[in-house]
GROMACS .gro file of C-alpha atoms in nm:
model
  284
    1MET     CA    1   9.314   8.784  -9.634
    2ARG     CA    2   9.179   8.769  -9.977
    3LYS     CA    3   8.846   8.705  -9.816
    4LYS     CA    4   8.902   9.014  -9.569
    5VAL     CA    5   8.968   9.219  -9.838
    6GLN     CA    6   8.676   9.128 -10.046
    7THR     CA    7   8.453   9.149  -9.760
    8VAL     CA    8   8.534   9.528  -9.696
    9ILE     CA    9   8.510   9.574 -10.062
   10GLU     CA   10   8.133   9.446 -10.116
   11ASP     CA   11   8.040   9.606  -9.738
   12THR     CA   12   8.156   9.963  -9.862
   13LYS     CA   13   8.059   9.896 -10.259
   14TYR     CA   14   8.408  10.021 -10.358
   15VAL     CA   15   8.476  10.043 -10.734
   16VAL     CA   16   8.792  10.067 -10.859
   17ASN     CA   17   8.875  10.440 -10.998
   18GLY     CA   18   8.982  10.352 -11.382
   19ASN     CA   19   9.153  10.691 -11.410
   20ALA     CA   20   9.353  10.625 -11.154
   21VAL     CA   21   9.501  10.283 -11.261
   22LYS     CA   22   9.562  10.419 -11.595
   23LEU     CA   23   9.764  10.739 -11.428
   24SER     CA   24   9.937  10.462 -11.235
   25LYS     CA   25  10.002  10.309 -11.578
   26GLY     CA   26  10.106  10.593 -11.753
   27GLU     CA   27   9.852  10.498 -12.042
   28THR     CA   28   9.499  10.571 -12.095
   29PHE     CA   29   9.403  10.321 -12.389
   30THR     CA   30   9.219  10.596 -12.555
   31LEU     CA   31   9.271  10.753 -12.861
   32GLY     CA   32   9.090  11.055 -12.944
   33VAL     CA   33   8.951  11.153 -13.286
   34THR     CA   34   8.864  11.513 -13.418
   35LEU     CA   35   8.588  11.513 -13.674
   36PRO     CA   36   8.377  11.822 -13.795
   37TYR     CA   37   8.013  11.682 -13.743
   38ASN     CA   38   7.898  11.315 -13.786
   39SER     CA   39   7.819  11.320 -14.154
   40SER     CA   40   7.823  11.021 -14.388
   41CYS     CA   41   8.137  11.133 -14.556
   42TYR     CA   42   8.342  11.047 -14.260
   43SER     CA   43   8.145  10.700 -14.153
   44GLN     CA   44   8.404  10.462 -14.338
   45LEU     CA   45   8.680  10.600 -14.202
   46VAL     CA   46   8.550  10.621 -13.842
   47ASP     CA   47   8.457  10.266 -13.842
   48SER     CA   48   8.813  10.191 -13.980
   49ILE     CA   49   8.940  10.362 -13.667
   50LEU     CA   50   8.682  10.233 -13.438
   51TYR     CA   51   8.759   9.867 -13.564
   52GLN     CA   52   9.134   9.886 -13.554
   53ALA     CA   53   9.120  10.064 -13.239
   54LYS     CA   54   8.919   9.809 -13.037
   55SER     CA   55   9.103   9.506 -13.217
   56LYS     CA   56   9.451   9.651 -13.058
   57GLY     CA   57   9.248   9.703 -12.729
   58TYR     CA   58   9.205  10.066 -12.738
   59GLN     CA   59   8.857  10.298 -12.714
   60VAL     CA   60   8.780  10.569 -12.897
   61LEU     CA   61   8.660  10.929 -12.810
   62LEU     CA   62   8.506  11.142 -13.098
   63LEU     CA   63   8.546  11.481 -13.041
   64PRO     CA   64   8.316  11.727 -13.262
   65THR     CA   65   8.491  12.046 -13.383
   66TYR     CA   66   8.222  12.186 -13.616
   67TYR     CA   67   8.539  12.387 -13.771
   68GLU     CA   68   8.566  12.586 -13.475
   69GLU     CA   69   8.922  12.674 -13.375
   70GLU     CA   70   8.927  12.744 -13.050
   71THR     CA   71   8.739  12.380 -12.992
   72GLU     CA   72   8.999  12.189 -13.187
   73SER     CA   73   9.249  12.381 -12.961
   74ASN     CA   74   9.088  12.260 -12.649
   75TYR     CA   75   9.053  11.916 -12.772
   76TYR     CA   76   9.454  11.966 -12.841
   77THR     CA   77   9.508  11.977 -12.460
   78LEU     CA   78   9.360  11.636 -12.395
   79LEU     CA   79   9.687  11.534 -12.578
   80GLU     CA   80   9.886  11.746 -12.379
   81GLN     CA   81   9.755  11.644 -12.035
   82LYS     CA   82   9.781  11.270 -12.110
   83MET     CA   83   9.412  11.237 -12.122
   84ILE     CA   84   9.434  11.030 -12.426
   85ASP     CA   85   9.751  10.845 -12.586
   86GLY     CA   86   9.717  10.967 -12.959
   87LEU     CA   87   9.523  11.189 -13.177
   88ILE     CA   88   9.369  11.145 -13.518
   89LEU     CA   89   9.287  11.478 -13.709
   90THR     CA   90   9.036  11.441 -13.998
   91SER     CA   91   8.902  11.768 -14.184
   92ARG     CA   92   9.005  12.087 -13.973
   93THR     CA   93   9.064  12.435 -13.976
   94LYS     CA   94   9.379  12.585 -14.108
   95ASN     CA   95   9.604  12.541 -13.749
   96ASP     CA   96   9.902  12.401 -13.840
   97HIS     CA   97  10.079  12.648 -13.595
   98LEU     CA   98   9.910  12.526 -13.302
   99LEU     CA   99  10.037  12.167 -13.352
  100GLU     CA  100  10.396  12.235 -13.431
  101PRO     CA  101  10.489  12.264 -13.073
  102LEU     CA  102  10.238  11.991 -12.947
  103ARG     CA  103  10.345  11.700 -13.155
  104PHE     CA  104  10.672  11.695 -12.922
  105LYS     CA  105  10.414  11.597 -12.648
  106GLY     CA  106  10.233  11.321 -12.798
  107LYS     CA  107  10.172  11.188 -13.067
  108ILE     CA  108   9.926  11.321 -13.378
  109VAL     CA  109   9.827  11.188 -13.730
  110SER     CA  110   9.613  11.372 -13.987
  111THR     CA  111   9.412  11.194 -14.210
  112GLU     CA  112   9.437  11.470 -14.463
  113LYS     CA  113   9.741  11.655 -14.634
  114MET     CA  114   9.864  11.961 -14.428
  115ASP     CA  115  10.112  12.236 -14.520
  116ASN     CA  116  10.413  12.165 -14.267
  117GLU     CA  117  10.583  11.855 -14.389
  118GLU     CA  118  10.706  11.794 -14.025
  119LEU     CA  119  10.376  11.662 -13.876
  120THR     CA  120  10.244  11.312 -13.970
  121MET     CA  121   9.996  11.231 -14.232
  122ILE     CA  122   9.829  10.960 -14.381
  123TYR     CA  123   9.590  11.085 -14.623
  124PRO     CA  124   9.424  11.032 -14.977
  125ASP     CA  125   9.610  11.223 -15.243
  126ARG     CA  126   9.282  11.435 -15.341
  127LYS     CA  127   9.484  11.643 -15.585
  128LYS     CA  128   9.599  11.370 -15.805
  129ALA     CA  129   9.243  11.248 -15.813
  130TYR     CA  130   9.080  11.568 -15.903
  131ASP     CA  131   9.368  11.655 -16.181
  132GLN     CA  132   9.285  11.298 -16.305
  133LEU     CA  133   8.880  11.347 -16.276
  134PHE     CA  134   8.895  11.690 -16.461
  135SER     CA  135   9.192  11.555 -16.763
  136THR     CA  136   8.944  11.285 -16.845
  137LEU     CA  137   8.638  11.443 -16.877
  138HIS     CA  138   8.827  11.690 -17.118
  139THR     CA  139   8.983  11.439 -17.315
  140ARG     CA  140   8.621  11.316 -17.373
  141GLY     CA  141   8.527  11.618 -17.493
  142ILE     CA  142   8.275  11.710 -17.187
  143SER     CA  143   8.306  12.108 -17.187
  144LYS     CA  144   7.990  12.180 -16.954
  145VAL     CA  145   8.115  12.083 -16.586
  146MET     CA  146   8.009  12.180 -16.241
  147PHE     CA  147   8.141  12.078 -15.928
  148THR     CA  148   8.038  12.096 -15.542
  149THR     CA  149   8.216  12.163 -15.241
  150LYS     CA  150   8.157  12.214 -14.861
  151ARG     CA  151   8.362  12.493 -14.771
  152SER     CA  152   8.487  12.794 -14.982
  153ALA     CA  153   8.840  12.787 -15.128
  154ASP     CA  154   8.945  13.033 -14.814
  155GLN     CA  155   8.874  12.786 -14.584
  156SER     CA  156   8.952  12.469 -14.736
  157GLN     CA  157   9.266  12.343 -14.920
  158THR     CA  158   9.079  12.062 -15.072
  159THR     CA  159   8.850  12.305 -15.231
  160LYS     CA  160   9.140  12.517 -15.346
  161ASN     CA  161   9.265  12.201 -15.499
  162LYS     CA  162   8.962  12.120 -15.686
  163LEU     CA  163   8.902  12.464 -15.816
  164ALA     CA  164   9.282  12.475 -15.948
  165ALA     CA  165   9.231  12.117 -16.139
  166TYR     CA  166   8.919  12.255 -16.292
  167GLU     CA  167   9.045  12.563 -16.410
  168ALA     CA  168   9.339  12.377 -16.569
  169TYR     CA  169   9.075  12.238 -16.807
  170PHE     CA  170   8.776  12.404 -16.809
  171GLY     CA  171   8.886  12.788 -16.761
  172LYS     CA  172   8.783  13.047 -16.502
  173ALA     CA  173   8.520  12.903 -16.258
  174ILE     CA  174   8.231  13.111 -16.108
  175GLU     CA  175   8.077  13.037 -15.784
  176GLY     CA  176   7.717  12.992 -15.851
  177GLU     CA  177   7.778  12.905 -16.225
  178HIS     CA  178   8.024  12.673 -16.221
  179TYR     CA  179   8.040  12.531 -15.861
  180PHE     CA  180   7.892  12.572 -15.570
  181THR     CA  181   7.950  12.564 -15.176
  182THR     CA  182   7.788  12.448 -14.877
  183ILE     CA  183   7.681  12.127 -15.017
  184GLU     CA  184   7.712  11.818 -14.802
  185ASN     CA  185   7.400  11.567 -14.810
  186TYR     CA  186   7.092  11.411 -14.975
  187GLU     CA  187   6.902  11.722 -14.907
  188ASP     CA  188   7.159  11.977 -15.016
  189GLY     CA  189   7.171  11.764 -15.375
  190ARG     CA  190   6.755  11.772 -15.406
  191ALA     CA  191   6.781  12.151 -15.352
  192LEU     CA  192   7.073  12.169 -15.589
  193ALA     CA  193   6.908  11.985 -15.882
  194ALA     CA  194   6.592  12.231 -15.824
  195GLU     CA  195   6.805  12.517 -15.896
  196ILE     CA  196   6.986  12.335 -16.168
  197SER     CA  197   6.724  12.194 -16.353
  198ALA     CA  198   6.519  12.569 -16.371
  199ARG     CA  199   6.840  12.671 -16.607
  200SER     CA  200   6.806  12.714 -16.954
  201SER     CA  201   7.128  12.496 -16.992
  202ILE     CA  202   7.194  12.138 -16.801
  203PRO     CA  203   7.538  12.060 -16.756
  204GLU     CA  204   7.679  11.751 -16.894
  205VAL     CA  205   7.876  11.650 -16.580
  206ILE     CA  206   7.753  11.746 -16.230
  207TYR     CA  207   8.065  11.616 -15.982
  208VAL     CA  208   7.954  11.651 -15.635
  209ASN     CA  209   8.135  11.576 -15.278
  210GLY     CA  210   7.945  11.265 -15.163
  211ASP     CA  211   7.736  10.966 -15.265
  212ASP     CA  212   7.480  11.080 -15.025
  213THR     CA  213   7.440  11.425 -15.227
  214ALA     CA  214   7.480  11.227 -15.553
  215ALA     CA  215   7.171  11.022 -15.500
  216GLY     CA  216   7.000  11.346 -15.376
  217VAL     CA  217   7.066  11.524 -15.731
  218ILE     CA  218   6.957  11.235 -15.923
  219PHE     CA  219   6.606  11.209 -15.744
  220GLY     CA  220   6.553  11.561 -15.766
  221MET     CA  221   6.668  11.596 -16.142
  222LYS     CA  222   6.400  11.313 -16.203
  223GLN     CA  223   6.139  11.527 -16.039
  224ALA     CA  224   6.207  11.802 -16.285
  225GLY     CA  225   6.219  11.537 -16.592
  226PHE     CA  226   6.590  11.513 -16.611
  227ILE     CA  227   6.720  11.164 -16.642
  228HIS     CA  228   7.071  11.026 -16.533
  229LYS     CA  229   7.316  10.935 -16.794
  230LYS     CA  230   7.026  11.005 -17.065
  231ASP     CA  231   7.023  11.434 -16.999
  232PHE     CA  232   7.313  11.416 -16.731
  233THR     CA  233   7.594  11.244 -16.551
  234ILE     CA  234   7.632  11.243 -16.175
  235ILE     CA  235   8.011  11.209 -16.025
  236GLY     CA  236   8.014  11.129 -15.657
  237GLU     CA  237   8.301  11.054 -15.387
  238GLY     CA  238   8.277  10.787 -15.115
  239ASN     CA  239   8.212  10.466 -15.315
  240LEU     CA  240   7.896  10.408 -15.082
  241PRO     CA  241   7.628  10.172 -15.206
  242TYR     CA  242   7.398  10.475 -15.358
  243SER     CA  243   7.664  10.476 -15.599
  244GLU     CA  244   7.657  10.100 -15.685
  245ILE     CA  245   7.280  10.098 -15.672
  246LEU     CA  246   7.172  10.429 -15.873
  247SER     CA  247   7.486  10.325 -16.119
  248PHE     CA  248   7.698  10.635 -16.112
  249SER     CA  249   8.086  10.706 -16.085
  250THR     CA  250   8.232  10.781 -15.786
  251ILE     CA  251   8.560  10.825 -15.596
  252ASP     CA  252   8.717  10.604 -15.322
  253PHE     CA  253   8.943  10.790 -15.124
  254ALA     CA  254   9.049  10.460 -14.915
  255PRO     CA  255   8.935  10.559 -14.600
  256GLN     CA  256   8.963  10.227 -14.458
  257LYS     CA  257   9.283  10.186 -14.549
  258ILE     CA  258   9.377  10.539 -14.395
  259GLY     CA  259   9.191  10.501 -14.071
  260ALA     CA  260   9.372  10.163 -14.008
  261SER     CA  261   9.668  10.292 -14.079
  262ALA     CA  262   9.623  10.619 -13.849
  263VAL     CA  263   9.554  10.383 -13.556
  264ASP     CA  264   9.855  10.134 -13.623
  265PHE     CA  265  10.108  10.459 -13.640
  266LEU     CA  266   9.990  10.607 -13.301
  267LEU     CA  267  10.019  10.276 -13.144
  268SER     CA  268  10.389  10.199 -13.330
  269GLU     CA  269  10.727  10.335 -13.238
  270SER     CA  270  10.771  10.544 -13.519
  271GLU     CA  271  10.812  10.918 -13.493
  272ARG     CA  272  10.681  11.056 -13.805
  273LEU     CA  273  10.515  10.942 -14.144
  274VAL     CA  274  10.388  11.135 -14.464
  275GLN     CA  275  10.205  10.870 -14.651
  276PRO     CA  276   9.976  10.944 -14.940
  277GLU     CA  277   9.753  10.735 -15.050
  278GLU     CA  278   9.614  10.722 -15.394
  279PRO     CA  279   9.275  10.738 -15.459
  280THR     CA  280   9.042  10.511 -15.710
  281ILE     CA  281   8.804  10.679 -15.986
  282ILE     CA  282   8.536  10.403 -16.016
  283TRP     CA  283   8.379  10.467 -16.350
  284ARG     CA  284   8.034  10.342 -16.413
   0.00000   0.00000   0.00000
């Protein structure tokens, strides 16, 4: 009988329907991960998720959102329709209201802090890191500090927290003078350097949201005749090789640990978890 069945399979070129098999088992062995877009600031987190999922026998579906709420909402239905077994959220729009009813239909974990304490979060305590950083700079007698972000304060809680921490130690922050938005990569860093170097006064410290951006600032400032650690000091985020090679300070937000923990939560029996991870400021 086995030989007859095998002959029919070969003659008809039959291929097993993987979706049907997964449906019959009630599991897809696939985890969804929403992220705004492909960027170096998410690379360590995504790598950690991919590795941990693979080690547990799961595959990962990356879901780019470009901060579009409708796109995010459409991805959430994948969980509701049982097309994925769990959903990991990275940076997103402020749409906690969409997640509240959905959490009863599948497992969701956010890798950044959300306002709704009923939702699962495994996230870096960025607010604490910002306060520690600006407090240290203020204690050291530094007064001219500039920082950058990707999104504005009304779009991002992260930016709002960074802005509040800055103003607690250095007074009112004016966009375009004390901080810049829409900054996110190496080329943005070079463009920012060109703008800064044209000013009559160079900031003592430039704190940027990404080590690749920091590398761009260093190169751009060098072209304009300003040397890192002599004319200004740069601080980045991510603890990428850039920071070690170019010897600048950075903040490690523990993405590897958070990514692995997010996968472990989705595959566990736990129903809810709120777990802040403490970032590390690496001074160089």
